[in-house]
Short mmCIF file of C-alpha atoms in Angstrom, two decimals:
data_model
loop_
_atom_site.label_atom_id
_atom_site.label_comp_id
_atom_site.label_asym_id
_atom_site.label_seq_id
_atom_site.Cartn_x
_atom_site.Cartn_y
_atom_site.Cartn_z
CA MET A 1 14.47 20.56 17.18
CA ARG A 2 15.39 18.99 13.88
CA ARG A 3 19.12 18.66 13.20
CA PRO A 4 20.63 20.14 10.00
CA PRO A 5 20.69 17.68 7.20
CA LYS A 6 24.59 17.91 7.02
CA ARG A 7 24.94 16.85 10.51
CA GLN A 8 22.56 13.96 10.07
CA LEU A 9 24.43 12.84 7.16
CA ALA A 10 27.80 13.02 8.96
CA ALA A 11 26.27 10.93 11.87
CA GLY A 12 25.06 8.44 9.36
CA VAL A 13 28.32 8.08 7.77
CA ILE A 14 30.23 7.85 11.09
CA ASP A 15 27.61 5.43 12.58
CA ALA A 16 28.04 3.06 9.48
CA GLY A 17 31.76 3.60 9.40
CA VAL A 18 32.11 2.71 13.14
CA ALA A 19 29.79 -0.39 13.08
CA SER A 20 31.46 -1.60 9.91
CA LEU A 21 34.84 -1.12 11.29
CA ALA A 22 33.84 -3.42 14.00
CA THR A 23 32.73 -6.06 11.49
CA PHE A 24 35.83 -5.43 9.49
CA ALA A 25 38.05 -5.81 12.53
CA ALA A 26 36.54 -9.25 13.35
CA GLY A 27 36.75 -10.40 9.67
CA LEU A 28 40.27 -8.94 9.28
CA THR A 29 41.34 -10.83 12.31
CA GLY A 30 40.00 -14.09 10.96
CA VAL A 31 41.57 -13.57 7.57
CA ARG A 32 45.11 -12.85 9.18
CA LEU A 33 44.80 -15.66 11.81
CA LEU A 34 43.37 -18.55 9.81
CA SER A 35 45.15 -20.66 7.32
CA ASP A 36 44.63 -20.48 3.67
CA ILE A 37 42.13 -23.28 3.70
CA ASP A 38 40.33 -22.08 6.82
CA ARG A 39 40.10 -18.54 5.47
CA GLY A 40 38.09 -19.99 2.54
CA ILE A 41 35.81 -21.93 4.96
CA TYR A 42 35.28 -18.70 6.92
CA GLY A 43 34.29 -17.01 3.77
CA VAL A 44 31.60 -19.83 3.07
CA PHE A 45 30.22 -19.25 6.67
CA PHE A 46 30.12 -15.59 5.96
CA THR A 47 27.82 -16.06 3.05
CA ALA A 48 25.67 -18.19 5.29
CA PHE A 49 25.61 -15.56 7.94
CA PHE A 50 24.45 -13.04 5.20
CA LEU A 51 21.65 -15.59 4.10
CA GLY A 52 20.32 -16.01 7.68
CA SER A 53 20.53 -12.28 8.47
CA VAL A 54 18.40 -11.21 5.40
CA ILE A 55 15.60 -13.39 6.43
CA VAL A 56 15.29 -11.63 9.73
CA THR A 57 15.91 -8.10 8.37
CA GLU A 58 13.66 -8.24 5.31
CA LEU A 59 10.70 -10.21 6.66
CA ILE A 60 10.29 -8.20 9.81
CA LEU A 61 12.68 -5.49 10.43
CA VAL A 62 12.63 -3.40 7.08
CA PRO A 63 8.74 -3.44 7.05
CA ALA A 64 8.91 -2.41 10.77
CA GLN A 65 11.20 0.65 9.61
CA VAL A 66 8.68 1.66 6.94
CA VAL A 67 6.04 1.70 9.63
CA ALA A 68 8.27 3.87 11.77
CA VAL A 69 8.88 6.29 8.82
CA ASP A 70 5.16 7.04 8.49
CA LEU A 71 4.83 7.84 12.10
CA PRO A 72 5.30 11.42 13.63
CA GLU A 73 8.95 11.75 14.58
CA GLU A 74 8.40 11.71 18.27
CA GLN A 75 6.57 8.32 18.04
CA ARG A 76 8.97 6.48 15.79
CA LEU A 77 10.85 4.53 18.42
CA ARG A 78 7.70 3.05 19.65
CA VAL A 79 8.22 0.23 17.17
CA THR A 80 11.42 -0.84 18.71
CA ARG A 81 10.27 -3.12 21.59
CA ARG A 82 7.73 -5.01 19.35
CA SER A 83 9.80 -5.31 16.21
CA VAL A 84 12.84 -6.79 18.07
CA ALA A 85 10.72 -9.26 19.80
CA LEU A 86 9.14 -10.27 16.49
CA GLY A 87 12.49 -10.45 14.72
CA LEU A 88 13.54 -13.39 17.18
CA ILE A 89 11.16 -15.76 15.24
CA PRO A 90 12.58 -15.57 11.81
CA GLY A 91 16.16 -15.34 13.64
CA ALA A 92 15.70 -18.95 14.81
CA PHE A 93 15.05 -20.15 11.32
CA GLY A 94 17.98 -18.17 9.90
CA MET A 95 20.26 -20.21 12.08
CA LEU A 96 19.74 -23.14 9.82
CA ALA A 97 22.02 -21.38 7.24
CA ALA A 98 24.90 -22.00 9.66
CA LEU A 99 24.15 -25.62 9.77
CA ALA A 100 23.88 -25.88 6.03
CA ALA A 101 27.41 -24.27 5.81
CA ALA A 102 28.72 -26.92 8.27
CA ALA A 103 27.35 -29.77 6.39
CA LEU A 104 28.74 -28.50 3.00
CA THR A 105 32.31 -27.85 4.34
CA SER A 106 32.65 -30.60 6.96
CA ASP A 107 35.08 -32.63 4.80
CA LEU A 108 37.37 -29.70 4.04
CA THR A 109 38.96 -28.93 7.34
CA ASP A 110 39.14 -29.96 11.00
CA PRO A 111 35.99 -30.64 12.98
CA THR A 112 36.90 -28.08 15.60
CA VAL A 113 37.08 -25.32 13.11
CA ILE A 114 33.58 -26.23 11.85
CA THR A 115 32.17 -26.44 15.29
CA ALA A 116 33.60 -22.97 16.27
CA LEU A 117 32.29 -21.43 12.99
CA THR A 118 28.89 -23.00 13.13
CA VAL A 119 28.11 -22.03 16.91
CA THR A 120 29.44 -18.44 16.41
CA THR A 121 27.80 -17.77 13.14
CA ALA A 122 24.46 -19.07 14.26
CA VAL A 123 24.46 -16.66 17.20
CA THR A 124 25.47 -13.81 15.08
CA ILE A 125 22.69 -14.44 12.65
CA VAL A 126 20.25 -13.82 15.28
CA VAL A 127 21.60 -10.77 17.04
CA SER A 128 23.33 -8.89 14.25
CA PRO A 129 20.22 -7.87 12.26
CA LEU A 130 18.52 -6.70 15.54
CA GLN A 131 21.37 -4.46 16.46
CA ASP A 132 21.41 -2.90 12.97
CA HIS A 133 17.75 -2.35 13.22
CA VAL A 134 17.84 -0.45 16.45
CA ARG A 135 20.46 1.87 15.02
CA GLN A 136 18.31 2.35 11.84
CA LEU A 137 15.35 3.26 13.87
CA LEU A 138 17.34 5.83 15.93
CA HIS A 139 18.30 7.49 12.57
CA ILE A 140 14.64 7.46 11.34
CA ALA A 141 13.75 9.12 14.84
CA ASP A 142 16.36 11.78 14.15
CA ARG A 143 18.67 10.51 16.75
CA SER A 144 21.60 9.75 14.63
CA TRP A 145 24.22 10.59 17.16
CA SER A 146 22.68 7.93 19.54
CA ALA A 147 23.20 5.51 16.78
CA VAL A 148 26.76 6.47 16.65
CA ALA A 149 27.05 5.75 20.27
CA VAL A 150 25.49 2.21 19.84
CA SER A 151 28.02 1.49 17.01
CA ALA A 152 30.95 2.68 19.18
CA VAL A 153 29.77 0.10 21.96
CA GLN A 154 29.91 -2.52 19.27
CA LEU A 155 33.49 -1.52 18.13
CA VAL A 156 34.64 -1.57 21.72
CA GLY A 157 33.02 -4.91 22.24
CA VAL A 158 34.68 -6.39 19.32
CA SER A 159 38.01 -5.09 20.24
CA VAL A 160 37.79 -6.57 23.65
CA GLY A 161 36.37 -9.83 22.34
CA ILE A 162 39.17 -10.23 19.94
CA ALA A 163 41.79 -9.49 22.55
CA LEU A 164 40.15 -11.88 24.93
CA LEU A 165 39.67 -14.76 22.57
CA VAL A 166 43.22 -14.45 21.09
CA THR A 167 44.64 -14.61 24.73
CA LEU A 168 42.62 -17.76 25.51
CA ASP A 169 43.75 -21.08 24.33
CA VAL A 170 40.97 -21.64 22.00
CA ASN A 171 40.86 -22.34 18.17
CA ARG A 172 41.28 -19.26 16.13
CA ALA A 173 38.00 -20.12 14.37
CA TRP A 174 36.28 -18.87 17.49
CA VAL A 175 37.53 -15.30 17.02
CA PRO A 176 35.92 -13.67 14.02
CA PHE A 177 32.18 -14.50 14.66
CA GLY A 178 32.67 -15.01 18.28
CA SER A 179 34.01 -11.49 18.96
CA LEU A 180 31.24 -10.11 16.61
CA ALA A 181 28.40 -11.98 18.29
CA ALA A 182 29.45 -10.85 21.77
CA ALA A 183 29.80 -7.26 20.68
CA ASN A 184 26.44 -7.27 18.97
CA VAL A 185 24.85 -8.62 22.16
CA LEU A 186 26.41 -5.68 24.02
CA SER A 187 25.49 -2.91 21.55
CA LEU A 188 21.98 -4.32 20.98
CA THR A 189 21.35 -4.13 24.82
CA THR A 190 22.62 -0.51 24.70
CA GLY A 191 20.63 0.46 21.78
CA LEU A 192 17.48 -0.99 23.29
CA PHE A 193 18.05 1.04 26.45
CA ILE A 194 18.69 4.26 24.53
CA ALA A 195 15.55 3.75 22.46
CA GLY A 196 13.59 3.28 25.55
CA ALA A 197 12.44 -0.22 24.74
CA HIS A 198 12.47 -1.14 28.47
CA ARG A 199 9.52 1.21 28.86
CA PRO A 200 6.54 -0.77 27.51
CA GLU A 201 4.01 1.26 25.36
CA SER A 202 0.34 1.00 26.45
CA THR A 203 -0.51 0.09 22.66
CA ASP A 204 1.79 -0.84 19.67
CA PRO A 205 1.56 1.34 16.40
CA ALA A 206 -0.98 -0.16 13.73
CA GLY A 207 0.71 -2.76 11.52
CA MET A 208 3.18 -4.11 14.25
CA THR A 209 1.89 -7.69 14.14
CA PHE A 210 3.95 -10.59 12.58
CA ALA A 211 1.29 -11.19 10.06
CA GLY A 212 1.08 -7.40 9.21
CA LEU A 213 4.85 -7.07 8.73
CA ALA A 214 5.36 -10.42 7.03
CA ALA A 215 2.73 -9.67 4.48
CA SER A 216 4.84 -6.98 3.05
CA GLY A 217 7.98 -8.52 4.02
CA LYS A 218 7.60 -11.80 2.19
CA TRP A 219 8.46 -10.08 -1.15
CA LEU A 220 11.40 -8.48 0.41
CA VAL A 221 12.62 -11.73 1.69
CA ILE A 222 12.42 -13.13 -1.82
CA ARG A 223 14.20 -10.17 -3.20
CA ALA A 224 17.06 -10.32 -0.63
CA ALA A 225 17.12 -14.04 0.15
CA THR A 226 17.36 -15.06 -3.46
CA PRO A 227 20.82 -13.42 -4.03
CA ALA A 228 21.97 -14.36 -0.61
CA ALA A 229 21.06 -18.00 -1.37
CA PHE A 230 22.57 -17.84 -4.71
CA ALA A 231 25.74 -16.40 -3.12
CA PHE A 232 25.90 -19.14 -0.69
CA ILE A 233 25.54 -21.71 -3.50
CA ALA A 234 28.15 -19.95 -5.50
CA ALA A 235 30.60 -19.88 -2.71
CA ASN A 236 30.28 -23.51 -2.27
CA ILE A 237 30.70 -24.16 -5.98
CA LEU A 238 33.74 -21.95 -6.21
CA THR A 239 35.30 -23.73 -3.17
CA GLN A 240 34.62 -27.15 -4.70
CA LEU A 241 35.92 -26.24 -8.09
CA ALA A 242 38.84 -23.94 -7.29
CA GLY A 243 39.50 -25.11 -3.62
CA PRO A 244 38.99 -23.25 -0.37
CA GLU A 245 42.36 -21.51 -0.78
CA ALA A 246 41.00 -19.59 -3.95
CA TYR A 247 37.82 -18.75 -2.03
CA GLY A 248 40.08 -17.42 0.81
CA TYR A 249 41.75 -14.91 -1.80
CA ALA A 250 38.37 -13.76 -2.69
CA GLU A 251 37.25 -13.34 0.78
CA ALA A 252 40.50 -11.31 1.50
CA ALA A 253 39.67 -9.13 -1.38
CA ARG A 254 36.09 -8.66 -0.05
CA GLN A 255 37.57 -7.50 3.17
CA VAL A 256 39.66 -4.90 1.52
CA ALA A 257 36.72 -3.67 -0.59
CA GLN A 258 34.47 -3.20 2.48
CA PRO A 259 35.04 0.51 2.82
CA ILE A 260 33.03 1.11 -0.21
CA THR A 261 30.14 -0.85 1.34
CA VAL A 262 30.64 1.06 4.67
CA LEU A 263 30.30 4.36 2.88
CA ALA A 264 27.13 3.19 1.05
CA VAL A 265 25.52 2.06 4.06
CA GLY A 266 26.36 5.27 5.94
CA LEU A 267 24.86 7.41 3.20
CA MET A 268 21.91 5.12 3.01
CA ALA A 269 21.09 5.87 6.78
CA ILE A 270 20.17 9.49 5.67
CA LEU A 271 19.37 9.29 1.97
CA GLY A 272 17.64 5.91 2.18
CA PRO A 273 14.52 7.26 3.98
CA ARG A 274 14.47 10.28 1.62
CA ALA A 275 14.45 7.80 -1.39
CA VAL A 276 11.56 5.89 0.35
CA ARG A 277 9.58 9.11 0.73
CA ALA A 278 10.30 10.13 -2.92
CA GLY A 279 9.02 6.80 -4.22
CA THR A 280 5.98 6.98 -2.02
CA ALA A 281 5.01 10.48 -3.22
CA GLY A 282 5.76 9.53 -6.91
CA ASP A 283 8.18 12.63 -6.69
CA ALA A 284 10.57 12.07 -9.64
CA VAL A 285 12.42 15.29 -9.17
CA ALA A 286 13.21 14.67 -5.47
CA GLY A 287 14.14 11.03 -6.22
CA ALA A 288 16.45 11.89 -9.15
CA HIS A 289 18.26 14.57 -6.96
CA ASN A 290 18.64 12.19 -4.10
CA ARG A 291 19.87 9.52 -6.37
CA ARG A 292 22.50 11.74 -8.18
CA SER A 293 23.93 12.82 -4.78
CA PHE A 294 24.33 9.24 -3.68
CA VAL A 295 25.73 7.82 -6.95
CA GLY A 296 28.11 10.93 -7.31
CA LEU A 297 29.46 10.40 -3.94
CA MET A 298 29.98 6.75 -4.38
CA LEU A 299 31.69 6.96 -7.80
CA LEU A 300 34.08 9.56 -6.50
CA ALA A 301 34.96 7.66 -3.33
CA GLY A 302 35.25 4.29 -5.43
CA ALA A 303 37.68 5.97 -7.85
CA GLY A 304 39.79 7.35 -5.07
CA TYR A 305 39.67 3.92 -3.18
CA ILE A 306 40.91 2.02 -6.18
CA ALA A 307 43.74 4.51 -6.65
CA LEU A 308 44.83 4.02 -3.08
CA ALA A 309 44.04 0.33 -2.41
CA GLY A 310 43.45 -1.28 -5.60
CA PHE A 311 46.96 -2.41 -6.22
CA ASP A 312 49.97 -3.67 -4.22
CA TRP A 313 52.22 -0.56 -3.79
CA ALA A 314 54.25 0.95 -1.15
CA LEU A 315 51.61 3.43 0.17
CA ASN A 316 48.70 1.12 0.21
CA PRO A 317 48.09 -0.04 3.94
CA MET A 318 45.79 -2.70 2.93
CA ALA A 319 48.58 -4.52 1.12
CA TRP A 320 50.28 -4.96 4.52
CA LEU A 321 46.99 -5.69 6.49
CA VAL A 322 45.52 -8.16 4.11
CA PRO A 323 48.44 -9.39 1.84
CA ALA A 324 46.38 -12.39 0.53
CA ALA A 325 43.95 -10.07 -1.15
CA TYR A 326 46.72 -9.02 -3.55
CA THR A 327 47.91 -12.60 -4.39
CA MET A 328 46.02 -12.18 -7.76
CA SER A 329 46.52 -8.83 -9.33
CA GLY A 330 43.36 -7.06 -10.08
CA LEU A 331 41.12 -9.11 -7.73
CA VAL A 332 40.66 -6.01 -5.32
CA VAL A 333 39.77 -3.72 -8.19
CA ALA A 334 37.16 -6.06 -9.59
CA THR A 335 35.68 -6.48 -6.00
CA VAL A 336 35.41 -2.75 -5.56
CA VAL A 337 33.59 -2.36 -8.89
CA ALA A 338 31.08 -5.02 -7.80
CA ASN A 339 30.55 -3.23 -4.51
CA LEU A 340 29.86 0.02 -6.36
CA LEU A 341 27.20 -1.50 -8.56
CA ALA A 342 25.64 -3.08 -5.35
CA ALA A 343 25.66 0.27 -3.79
CA VAL A 344 23.97 1.98 -6.67
CA PHE A 345 21.06 -0.55 -6.52
CA LEU A 346 20.59 0.21 -2.88
CA ILE A 347 19.26 3.69 -3.44
CA ILE A 348 17.11 2.59 -6.54
CA GLY A 349 15.65 -0.30 -4.21
CA ARG A 350 14.62 1.90 -1.47
CA GLU A 351 12.78 4.23 -4.04
CA LEU A 352 11.05 1.22 -5.33
CA LEU A 353 10.34 0.04 -1.89
CA GLY A 354 8.68 3.32 -1.13
CA ALA A 355 6.69 3.14 -4.40
CA GLY A 356 5.25 -0.22 -3.15
CA GLN A 357 7.12 -2.10 -5.70
CA ALA A 358 8.34 -4.95 -3.47
CA ARG A 359 7.21 -7.50 -5.89
CA SER A 360 9.19 -5.86 -8.61
CA LEU A 361 12.23 -5.95 -6.53
CA ALA A 362 11.76 -9.80 -5.94
CA ILE A 363 11.43 -10.19 -9.67
CA ILE A 364 14.66 -8.45 -10.30
CA SER A 365 16.45 -10.48 -7.82
CA ILE A 366 14.99 -13.74 -9.48
CA ILE A 367 16.34 -12.50 -12.88
CA ALA A 368 19.79 -11.23 -11.74
CA THR A 369 21.00 -13.70 -9.18
CA PRO A 370 21.66 -16.73 -11.44
CA ALA A 371 24.81 -14.89 -12.54
CA LEU A 372 26.48 -15.82 -9.24
CA PRO A 373 26.53 -19.66 -9.72
CA LEU A 374 26.96 -19.37 -13.51
CA ALA A 375 30.12 -17.25 -12.72
CA ALA A 376 31.21 -19.67 -9.96
CA ALA A 377 31.03 -22.59 -12.46
CA THR A 378 33.87 -20.99 -14.27
CA ALA A 379 35.95 -21.08 -11.26
CA GLY A 380 38.04 -23.85 -12.68
CA THR A 381 39.39 -21.34 -15.12
CA THR A 382 38.87 -17.99 -13.40
CA GLY A 383 39.78 -19.10 -9.81
CA ALA A 384 38.96 -16.46 -7.30
CA PHE A 385 37.92 -13.92 -10.02
CA ALA A 386 34.70 -15.94 -10.38
CA ARG A 387 33.28 -14.19 -7.37
CA PRO A 388 33.52 -10.65 -8.36
CA ILE A 389 32.66 -11.40 -12.01
CA GLY A 390 29.35 -12.92 -10.73
CA TYR A 391 28.67 -9.87 -8.76
CA ILE A 392 29.40 -7.39 -11.48
CA VAL A 393 27.01 -9.18 -13.96
CA GLU A 394 24.44 -9.48 -11.17
CA GLY A 395 24.73 -5.80 -10.10
CA SER A 396 24.53 -4.49 -13.78
CA ILE A 397 21.23 -6.50 -14.37
CA ARG A 398 19.88 -5.15 -10.94
CA VAL A 399 20.79 -1.55 -11.75
CA LEU A 400 19.31 -1.67 -15.23
CA GLY A 401 16.26 -3.58 -14.19
CA GLY A 402 15.57 -1.30 -11.09
CA SER A 403 16.08 2.01 -13.19
CA TRP A 404 13.47 0.81 -15.74
CA TRP A 405 10.97 -0.12 -13.25
CA LEU A 406 11.55 3.31 -11.38
CA GLN A 407 11.03 5.05 -14.57
CA ARG A 408 7.67 3.33 -15.11
CA HIS A 409 6.60 4.21 -11.58
CA TYR A 410 7.19 7.80 -11.94
CA ALA A 411 5.59 7.99 -15.49
CA ARG A 412 2.47 6.41 -13.97
CA ALA A 413 2.57 8.86 -10.97
CA ALA A 414 2.94 11.79 -13.42
CA ALA A 415 0.12 10.63 -15.49
CA SER A 416 -2.20 10.15 -12.59
CA THR A 417 -1.34 13.62 -11.44
CA THR A 418 -2.15 15.06 -14.96
CA SER A 419 -5.51 13.19 -15.03
CA VAL A 420 -6.48 14.64 -11.55
CA ASP A 421 -5.55 18.15 -12.77
CA ARG A 422 -7.65 17.94 -15.75
CA LEU A 423 -10.63 16.64 -13.81
CA GLU A 424 -10.21 19.56 -11.39
CA VAL A 425 -10.12 22.08 -14.38
CA GLY A 426 -13.10 20.44 -15.95
CA ALA A 427 -15.06 20.71 -12.74
CA SER A 428 -14.28 24.38 -12.22
#
């Protein structure tokens, strides 16, 4: 029996919230435990983690999710076993991002910090995208509350991992990504069991080969890896020009602004597949309705969050949890605005993906992402603000470019439908 949409939406938000709370807890622990310099180094490694992860996610896992959406609901989890196995291949390549971060920051802090961050980031690059993927498949298969259970295991795993690592006599740099890696291994194992991946299927769904998935995923990799690579470059430029302390402040502000991203990911778990279907069908009305719902909720939440956590005031809990984020007034507000723009493009991007416009998404990324290193180049003057400035400019270009391409797609779909109708009338 299909669950009511509101219950699905609630499960999607809860799942994303719990999973992101786990990531937030690990990152927050790192921000609070690490020194001003090492906090900035951690921020650079986080961009390396993101870069490595998107290679796995976009090349194999997102195309596999598209395959799953097109299957009958009761068969959608059949892709799990095969897609996770195939995801290990680009995962090994993605680990190189951690080595690149180590090479670029090795002279900025103690070697023990670099070693800890390199090892734990590399492991997390492999397992984190796979864990996210299994949860997404559970949502696609209308088993959203099972996805919540998987994310709950992740949160428990992170909590135990943090407590254990803090208790042990190890360098604090092992804590943020170390606890996250262990939690992802635990939750991935749980998710695979719930999805039935331990029961091999007699045949894999059509298209579930590395070559088949990578054929569509290559454009997605360009679209997603391009901004991730530029973000990595920008982080290193900012760190070199303004110092790791300045990037540490920007990283602290990113942690505070995370709830906006959490909400966006939660909404996308349910509204994302609907956006894909609207784009595939060329249904402009359904796409616009879905988009308005998403954007309206995000803007409302963003305004409320800025009022609560945008400034250092008595009732702001984040000011106590992450005081470094408020060292520079307005840094959190700018980072929240940047996250809102990124969230709006998420829903637009899913529609374009459904429309078969992966190449268009790649072009948009190529045009937009140079804003990041260009903004980072101003870090000598703008300091930590260089990071959100770059993301605001980049996000604005993405939203405008994506909206333009989406209008073109729906206009062509409408014109095609009109032509077919005329032919049918003429034939009759």
